[in-house]
Amino acid sequence: IRFILLQNRQGKTRLAKYYIPLEDSEKHKLEFEVHRLVVNRDPKFTNFVEFRTHKVIYRRYAGLFFSLCVDITDNELVYLESIHLFVEILDHFFSNVCELDLVFNFQKVYLILDEFILAGELQETSKKAIIERMGELERQE
Amino acid sequence: MGTRLRDMIRSIRACKTAADERAVVAKECATLRNAFKDNDQDFRHRNVAKLMFIHMLGYPTHFGQMECIKLIAAGSFPEKRIGYLGLMLLLDERQEVLMLVTNSLKNDLNHSNQFIVGLALCALGNICTAEMARDLAPEVEKLLHNNNSYIRKKAALCSLRIVRKVPELIDYVMVPATALLTDKHHGVLISGVKLCTELCEGSEVALQHFRKHVISLIRVLKNLVVSGYAPEYDVNGITDPFLQIRLLRLLSLLGKGDSETSDNMSDILAQVATNTEGSKNAGNAILYECVKTIMSIEAIGGLRVLAINILGRFLANRDNNIRYVALNTLVKVVSIDTQAVQRHRSTIVECVKDSDISIRRRALELICALVNVSNVKPLTKELMDYLKVSDPEFKGDLTAKISSLVQKFSPNKQWYIDQMILLMVEAGKYVTPDVTRALVVVISNASELQGYTVRALYRVFQAWDGQESLGQVTVWCIGEYGEMLIDNLNEVEGEEPLTVTESDAVDVVETVLKDIRVSPDTVAFSLTALLKLSSRFSHCADRLKGLILEYKGSVVLELQQRAIEFGSILSKHTNIKTALLERMPVLDEATYYSAKQVEVGVDANQTAKSGPHSNGHAKQPNGVAKHLAPETALIDLLSFLPDEQPSAPHQSSDDALLGSLGANVVTSSVPPLSGGADMLLELLSLGTPAAPPLASQESPLPASSQSSLRSSLLDADPFAVPKGSVVSHVMSDQTHNGPASNADPFANLAPLSKPTAAKNPAFPLLVAMQTSGLKITFEFTKQANSPQTTIIKATHTNLSSSPYSDYLFQAAVPKFMQLQLEPASSNILPANGGAVITQVIKATNNMHGQKAMVMKLRVSFKADGQNNLEQAQVNNFPVGL
């Protein structure tokens, strides 16, 4: 995985995690491009788009677009599943998550993400384990 | 941390305008900066959190980086947590500040608190640099053996990143990684498998090492597949699909190229393929990965068929994603196993009509890969039907694909012609000139179908809508075969009779001529067609003449030329007119096709259409203005060509026609050549009737040569020398494959020089060229291990009394040969044979034993301040070369 982006329909980035080095300006440009790419696609179209030399796999949940950028050779369907798993975890953690939750608790969202994906690869696939872990981390505070 | 942060967020969100927001953010930044300056301990983590939020909004936050580092160095967990988070967010691996963190990281990696260790590993895994990786690798490796699975998991992925950054550490990590493979904890397993995959991709040694562990991997996978319901890892009824897919990926890597391992795997793969439910996305993901794995290892036939069947099921799925994925994979599969894919042809054809453009494109590619002679008819029909309804951007692609399919696979000429006519009617403006040209070639070759073609075109023309290609072909055919149209010659069975009068036919041409939508090239075609009609039709001479002469004043140079010249033919030279305007000889399809397939930039296809036009021009008596393009000095070169063969213009026009058209006008590729001098070489390679500017759209030659080639230069060239590969000796280390040529044109030509070769069985010295001022001899040796290759030592001697300078020797060979010229010894040739220039030529005859070598030579030099040029053809190479 090269980067993960959560963007709303207006183009505001709610979460951006990069696993490749990029300058700030490049990041902004990239976010803008991805947003434009993803927002204009018809829901009937496939969830995979070619983007520069990689693929972007995206899915829309309510007003938020979850986009993952992966290599051309990766299995797209499995990343769709992982997006879904991530959303489920967020949902469970925040109890019926909505966009506002993500905005006000962004550091927690990042923590969850770090438990889920490390170094650009899936780390833990059990929802239960991640939630437990988050609970433990909270208790450490 | 909570409230103040929340407040800030709320206030930022409350801003209505961007300016407001900027103001609020600026104020906050100022506060933060002060706080940092004051080294505020207590609220530091809150401040950094605020900073992160501001960063997410897109404002610059560099001033906070040091704060993150301070936080990391602090003692407590919450502070460290925010510190690391900030680190990962605000910095990336290219910042030098990162180095400062290395020490803290080291301490944290050895911390007793597993969470802190986890944090450190996380940060390291996400943004470490190569140096940091090297420094901290030992710590990470130690952690791989840790008892805590949480730590092991993170350490595994951290090593992944380390290995990516520093490939030398692969061996270091290999052994501990193996231990991970047998772990019980899924998280560790996943990370471990991914780590091993990465190792295998990186190093051959690792690959071998892990092959031995295939059995255990298979066992794990098996457990996953057959195990019952495991709530923790369940996704839609399937146990941990992520791990399954990871395992499959690793297996595919391990099995690739190794049949023994592949055999071991086939059982489990078959099991996965059959047991996994394809109703949900997770199941499909696994099946997809399974198929990919099967395709990449050395699988047995049955397994492959299974895989392709799965793909077929995917294709029928309503979900676009699945279909896309299936098409993608099929494209790769089809090269391996076409038969199996044929079965799904109809589904694929359905996909071509899908509304999603990426699916359409993939389906189209796939179809083109699937087409063969037996199914081309129905497939083409489908594609044509679809062409009518497809949208414009897609039409271009589709047309190109259809035309290439039709060209390659048409079972008979009539069908081909029919299809092409249909295609042109539907999508005329997308049909490229190449395709039109090919069509014309086919038509000219299919003598029995010419009448049929011209009549069909006439019928279709009633619905003409300005399509360029249709217009061109129609006009050309009418010009060539006008009398067949009128007299209904050569009727093909089942054809409806058609009554066309001469004036109708001329009407058609006139319509094309006068239509404002057509390009000047088409108008030029039409003019020529009118000229030809003047000899075929008896009644319309005046009308034709009138039409032609209208263009006498045209602003397009080409048209004006033609109009004037044609006019003068019609009025002054009626005696030779009939001979001039005889039907074009058969264009050579074979050479055309083989030329088309020559990779080396043989884009410079000049159309056969140049034929009729140069026909019209070429053998005009000298009274006609020389229509050499004014642009280049090349003209001068070629202008002397007729001088060398003075007999040519007066040869019977038939011969000349034949000669000038004998070979396909394909210029050899000259991309490697550069500079103006190279135009000379192209000339040599051309030797054939150049297309007039008409064909300019069709000859994407290197820019420099384009204008020159276009000129009707070669009208003057009586040689019709087929393209040979031309290599200048200044570019000695290039070899060209010249396009195909017929041996025939060579036979037609009168050789320029009078070579005096003695016919000895052993390779004798051959006087390649001898004129009053120059003598070139060839000595031959054969290369020991390749009888096709001959080394020729060429010796150039100056027989005149003035020295030659700027001596340049060039050679051209027909397509079945290759030529390589070494640099010459010098380019100055003293007078009276004072010294000689030697040059080595390596010639390879690909048709050794079948065809003898031939070569055309050209020499240019400066003598007495004058530029000279000599040419010669060597036909009499000793037998056996």
GROMACS .gro file of N, CA and C in nm, chain B residues 422-511:
model
  270
  563LEU      N    1  -1.809  -0.190  -4.560
  563LEU     CA    2  -1.903  -0.164  -4.451
  563LEU      C    3  -1.838  -0.077  -4.345
  564LEU      N    4  -1.715  -0.111  -4.313
  564LEU     CA    5  -1.644  -0.039  -4.210
  564LEU      C    6  -1.629   0.107  -4.247
  565MET      N    7  -1.595   0.128  -4.373
  565MET     CA    8  -1.574   0.266  -4.413
  565MET      C    9  -1.703   0.344  -4.411
  566VAL      N   10  -1.810   0.276  -4.445
  566VAL     CA   11  -1.937   0.347  -4.441
  566VAL      C   12  -1.972   0.387  -4.299
  567GLU      N   13  -1.949   0.295  -4.207
  567GLU     CA   14  -1.986   0.322  -4.068
  567GLU      C   15  -1.895   0.423  -4.004
  568ALA      N   16  -1.768   0.404  -4.020
  568ALA     CA   17  -1.675   0.482  -3.940
  568ALA      C   18  -1.564   0.536  -4.026
  569GLY      N   19  -1.604   0.590  -4.141
  569GLY     CA   20  -1.504   0.628  -4.239
  569GLY      C   21  -1.395   0.716  -4.185
  570LYS      N   22  -1.430   0.809  -4.101
  570LYS     CA   23  -1.325   0.903  -4.066
  570LYS      C   24  -1.225   0.845  -3.967
  571TYR      N   25  -1.254   0.731  -3.911
  571TYR     CA   26  -1.157   0.672  -3.819
  571TYR      C   27  -1.065   0.574  -3.889
  572VAL      N   28  -1.094   0.547  -4.015
  572VAL     CA   29  -1.011   0.449  -4.084
  572VAL      C   30  -0.880   0.514  -4.124
  573THR      N   31  -0.772   0.454  -4.087
  573THR     CA   32  -0.644   0.520  -4.114
  573THR      C   33  -0.599   0.494  -4.257
  574PRO      N   34  -0.510   0.577  -4.305
  574PRO     CA   35  -0.461   0.562  -4.442
  574PRO      C   36  -0.396   0.427  -4.469
  575ASP      N   37  -0.329   0.373  -4.369
  575ASP     CA   38  -0.268   0.240  -4.388
  575ASP      C   39  -0.371   0.141  -4.434
  576VAL      N   40  -0.482   0.148  -4.363
  576VAL     CA   41  -0.585   0.049  -4.390
  576VAL      C   42  -0.642   0.068  -4.529
  577THR      N   43  -0.664   0.192  -4.566
  577THR     CA   44  -0.717   0.217  -4.701
  577THR      C   45  -0.619   0.166  -4.803
  578ARG      N   46  -0.495   0.190  -4.776
  578ARG     CA   47  -0.395   0.145  -4.870
  578ARG      C   48  -0.397  -0.005  -4.886
  579ALA      N   49  -0.405  -0.073  -4.772
  579ALA     CA   50  -0.408  -0.218  -4.778
  579ALA      C   51  -0.526  -0.265  -4.861
  580LEU      N   52  -0.636  -0.198  -4.840
  580LEU     CA   53  -0.755  -0.235  -4.915
  580LEU      C   54  -0.730  -0.223  -5.064
  581VAL      N   55  -0.670  -0.112  -5.100
  581VAL     CA   56  -0.644  -0.091  -5.242
  581VAL      C   57  -0.552  -0.198  -5.297
  582VAL      N   58  -0.455  -0.235  -5.219
  582VAL     CA   59  -0.364  -0.340  -5.262
  582VAL      C   60  -0.441  -0.468  -5.290
  583VAL      N   61  -0.529  -0.499  -5.195
  583VAL     CA   62  -0.605  -0.622  -5.212
  583VAL      C   63  -0.692  -0.615  -5.337
  584ILE      N   64  -0.752  -0.501  -5.354
  584ILE     CA   65  -0.840  -0.488  -5.470
  584ILE      C   66  -0.761  -0.506  -5.598
  585SER      N   67  -0.648  -0.446  -5.603
  585SER     CA   68  -0.572  -0.455  -5.728
  585SER      C   69  -0.525  -0.596  -5.753
  586ASN      N   70  -0.511  -0.671  -5.645
  586ASN     CA   71  -0.467  -0.808  -5.662
  586ASN      C   72  -0.579  -0.901  -5.701
  587ALA      N   73  -0.696  -0.862  -5.662
  587ALA     CA   74  -0.808  -0.955  -5.682
  587ALA      C   75  -0.876  -0.921  -5.812
  588SER      N   76  -0.817  -0.962  -5.922
  588SER     CA   77  -0.867  -0.913  -6.051
  588SER      C   78  -1.009  -0.956  -6.078
  589GLU      N   79  -1.047  -1.069  -6.022
  589GLU     CA   80  -1.184  -1.113  -6.053
  589GLU      C   81  -1.286  -1.035  -5.975
  590LEU      N   82  -1.240  -0.971  -5.873
  590LEU     CA   83  -1.336  -0.900  -5.790
  590LEU      C   84  -1.340  -0.751  -5.818
  591GLN      N   85  -1.260  -0.710  -5.913
  591GLN     CA   86  -1.251  -0.565  -5.931
  591GLN      C   87  -1.383  -0.506  -5.976
  592GLY      N   88  -1.445  -0.576  -6.069
  592GLY     CA   89  -1.573  -0.525  -6.115
  592GLY      C   90  -1.672  -0.520  -6.000
  593TYR      N   91  -1.673  -0.627  -5.926
  593TYR     CA   92  -1.765  -0.635  -5.813
  593TYR      C   93  -1.739  -0.522  -5.715
  594THR      N   94  -1.612  -0.501  -5.689
  594THR     CA   95  -1.579  -0.398  -5.592
  594THR      C   96  -1.626  -0.262  -5.638
  595VAL      N   97  -1.595  -0.232  -5.762
  595VAL     CA   98  -1.627  -0.097  -5.803
  595VAL      C   99  -1.779  -0.076  -5.805
  596ARG      N  100  -1.850  -0.183  -5.838
  596ARG     CA  101  -1.996  -0.167  -5.836
  596ARG      C  102  -2.048  -0.153  -5.693
  597ALA      N  103  -1.992  -0.233  -5.606
  597ALA     CA  104  -2.036  -0.224  -5.467
  597ALA      C  105  -2.010  -0.085  -5.412
  598LEU      N  106  -1.894  -0.034  -5.445
  598LEU     CA  107  -1.861   0.099  -5.397
  598LEU      C  108  -1.957   0.202  -5.453
  599TYR      N  109  -1.990   0.182  -5.578
  599TYR     CA  110  -2.083   0.278  -5.638
  599TYR      C  111  -2.215   0.278  -5.565
  600ARG      N  112  -2.261   0.157  -5.536
  600ARG     CA  113  -2.390   0.149  -5.466
  600ARG      C  114  -2.383   0.216  -5.331
  601VAL      N  115  -2.277   0.187  -5.263
  601VAL     CA  116  -2.263   0.239  -5.128
  601VAL      C  117  -2.246   0.390  -5.130
  602PHE      N  118  -2.189   0.434  -5.238
  602PHE     CA  119  -2.155   0.576  -5.244
  602PHE      C  120  -2.278   0.665  -5.238
  603GLN      N  121  -2.390   0.608  -5.274
  603GLN     CA  122  -2.511   0.690  -5.271
  603GLN      C  123  -2.533   0.745  -5.131
  604ALA      N  124  -2.480   0.674  -5.034
  604ALA     CA  125  -2.499   0.719  -4.896
  604ALA      C  126  -2.375   0.787  -4.842
  605TRP      N  127  -2.298   0.839  -4.929
  605TRP     CA  128  -2.169   0.896  -4.887
  605TRP      C  129  -2.189   1.019  -4.801
  606ASP      N  130  -2.107   1.027  -4.701
  606ASP     CA  131  -2.128   1.134  -4.606
  606ASP      C  132  -1.997   1.209  -4.578
  607GLY      N  133  -1.913   1.213  -4.676
  607GLY     CA  134  -1.791   1.288  -4.652
  607GLY      C  135  -1.681   1.207  -4.589
  608GLN      N  136  -1.701   1.076  -4.578
  608GLN     CA  137  -1.592   0.998  -4.519
  608GLN      C  138  -1.476   0.994  -4.617
  609GLU      N  139  -1.366   1.033  -4.564
  609GLU     CA  140  -1.247   1.049  -4.646
  609GLU      C  141  -1.205   0.919  -4.713
  610SER      N  142  -1.195   0.817  -4.632
  610SER     CA  143  -1.138   0.693  -4.685
  610SER      C  144  -1.229   0.634  -4.791
  611LEU      N  145  -1.358   0.638  -4.764
  611LEU     CA  146  -1.451   0.582  -4.862
  611LEU      C  147  -1.438   0.659  -4.993
  612GLY      N  148  -1.432   0.789  -4.979
  612GLY     CA  149  -1.421   0.870  -5.099
  612GLY      C  150  -1.296   0.833  -5.179
  613GLN      N  151  -1.186   0.821  -5.108
  613GLN     CA  152  -1.061   0.791  -5.176
  613GLN      C  153  -1.069   0.659  -5.250
  614VAL      N  154  -1.114   0.559  -5.179
  614VAL     CA  155  -1.116   0.426  -5.242
  614VAL      C  156  -1.213   0.424  -5.359
  615THR      N  157  -1.328   0.484  -5.339
  615THR     CA  158  -1.426   0.484  -5.448
  615THR      C  159  -1.370   0.552  -5.572
  616VAL      N  160  -1.315   0.667  -5.549
  616VAL     CA  161  -1.264   0.742  -5.663
  616VAL      C  162  -1.153   0.665  -5.734
  617TRP      N  163  -1.068   0.605  -5.655
  617TRP     CA  164  -0.959   0.529  -5.716
  617TRP      C  165  -1.012   0.413  -5.797
  618CYS      N  166  -1.106   0.343  -5.739
  618CYS     CA  167  -1.159   0.228  -5.811
  618CYS      C  168  -1.229   0.269  -5.938
  619ILE      N  169  -1.305   0.374  -5.929
  619ILE     CA  170  -1.375   0.417  -6.050
  619ILE      C  171  -1.274   0.456  -6.156
  620GLY      N  172  -1.173   0.522  -6.112
  620GLY     CA  173  -1.070   0.560  -6.208
  620GLY      C  174  -1.008   0.439  -6.275
  621GLU      N  175  -0.974   0.342  -6.193
  621GLU     CA  176  -0.908   0.224  -6.247
  621GLU      C  177  -1.001   0.136  -6.329
  622TYR      N  178  -1.115   0.115  -6.273
  622TYR     CA  179  -1.200   0.011  -6.331
  622TYR      C  180  -1.330   0.068  -6.385
  623GLY      N  181  -1.324   0.190  -6.429
  623GLY     CA  182  -1.446   0.256  -6.472
  623GLY      C  183  -1.526   0.176  -6.573
  624GLU      N  184  -1.453   0.116  -6.666
  624GLU     CA  185  -1.528   0.048  -6.771
  624GLU      C  186  -1.600  -0.074  -6.718
  625MET      N  187  -1.548  -0.129  -6.610
  625MET     CA  188  -1.618  -0.244  -6.552
  625MET      C  189  -1.750  -0.199  -6.492
  626LEU      N  190  -1.748  -0.081  -6.443
  626LEU     CA  191  -1.868  -0.028  -6.382
  626LEU      C  192  -1.976  -0.012  -6.487
  627ILE      N  193  -1.934   0.045  -6.598
  627ILE     CA  194  -2.031   0.074  -6.703
  627ILE      C  195  -2.083  -0.054  -6.766
  628ASP      N  196  -1.990  -0.140  -6.795
  628ASP     CA  197  -2.030  -0.257  -6.874
  628ASP      C  198  -2.064  -0.377  -6.790
  629ASN      N  199  -2.065  -0.362  -6.661
  629ASN     CA  200  -2.101  -0.476  -6.577
  629ASN      C  201  -2.015  -0.598  -6.605
  630LEU      N  202  -1.887  -0.574  -6.614
  630LEU     CA  203  -1.796  -0.685  -6.641
  630LEU      C  204  -1.773  -0.766  -6.515
  631ASN      N  205  -1.737  -0.889  -6.537
  631ASN     CA  206  -1.694  -0.971  -6.423
  631ASN      C  207  -1.793  -0.974  -6.311
  632GLU      N  208  -1.909  -1.009  -6.345
  632GLU     CA  209  -2.007  -1.012  -6.239
  632GLU      C  210  -1.984  -1.130  -6.148
  633VAL      N  211  -1.998  -1.105  -6.023
  633VAL     CA  212  -1.988  -1.213  -5.925
  633VAL      C  213  -2.127  -1.265  -5.902
  634GLU      N  214  -2.138  -1.392  -5.878
  634GLU     CA  215  -2.273  -1.448  -5.869
  634GLU      C  216  -2.347  -1.390  -5.750
  635GLY      N  217  -2.471  -1.373  -5.770
  635GLY     CA  218  -2.554  -1.317  -5.664
  635GLY      C  219  -2.554  -1.166  -5.667
  636GLU      N  220  -2.485  -1.108  -5.758
  636GLU     CA  221  -2.479  -0.963  -5.761
  636GLU      C  222  -2.594  -0.909  -5.841
  637GLU      N  223  -2.651  -0.805  -5.790
  637GLU     CA  224  -2.760  -0.746  -5.866
  637GLU      C  225  -2.703  -0.666  -5.981
  638PRO      N  226  -2.769  -0.668  -6.091
  638PRO     CA  227  -2.718  -0.590  -6.202
  638PRO      C  228  -2.736  -0.441  -6.176
  639LEU      N  229  -2.646  -0.368  -6.230
  639LEU     CA  230  -2.645  -0.226  -6.200
  639LEU      C  231  -2.624  -0.153  -6.332
  640THR      N  232  -2.708  -0.059  -6.356
  640THR     CA  233  -2.683   0.017  -6.479
  640THR      C  234  -2.627   0.153  -6.441
  641VAL      N  235  -2.512   0.175  -6.490
  641VAL     CA  236  -2.447   0.303  -6.461
  641VAL      C  237  -2.399   0.359  -6.593
  642THR      N  238  -2.432   0.479  -6.613
  642THR     CA  239  -2.380   0.539  -6.735
  642THR      C  240  -2.249   0.609  -6.706
  643GLU      N  241  -2.185   0.645  -6.813
  643GLU     CA  242  -2.056   0.711  -6.794
  643GLU      C  243  -2.071   0.839  -6.715
  644SER      N  244  -2.173   0.910  -6.750
  644SER     CA  245  -2.184   1.038  -6.680
  644SER      C  246  -2.216   1.018  -6.533
  645ASP      N  247  -2.287   0.910  -6.500
  645ASP     CA  248  -2.309   0.882  -6.358
  645ASP      C  249  -2.177   0.862  -6.287
  646ALA      N  250  -2.094   0.785  -6.353
  646ALA     CA  251  -1.966   0.757  -6.290
  646ALA      C  252  -1.887   0.886  -6.270
  647VAL      N  253  -1.891   0.966  -6.373
  647VAL     CA  254  -1.817   1.092  -6.360
  647VAL      C  255  -1.881   1.179  -6.252
  648ASP      N  256  -2.012   1.168  -6.242
  648ASP     CA  257  -2.081   1.242  -6.135
  648ASP      C  258  -2.024   1.208  -5.999
  649VAL      N  259  -2.007   1.078  -5.980
  649VAL     CA  260  -1.956   1.035  -5.851
  649VAL      C  261  -1.822   1.102  -5.823
  650VAL      N  262  -1.736   1.093  -5.922
  650VAL     CA  263  -1.604   1.151  -5.900
  650VAL      C  264  -1.614   1.301  -5.876
  651GLU      N  265  -1.705   1.360  -5.950
  651GLU     CA  266  -1.718   1.504  -5.935
  651GLU      C  267  -1.767   1.540  -5.796
  652THR      N  268  -1.860   1.459  -5.745
  652THR     CA  269  -1.910   1.487  -5.610
  652THR      C  270  -1.796   1.485  -5.510
   0.00000   0.00000   0.00000
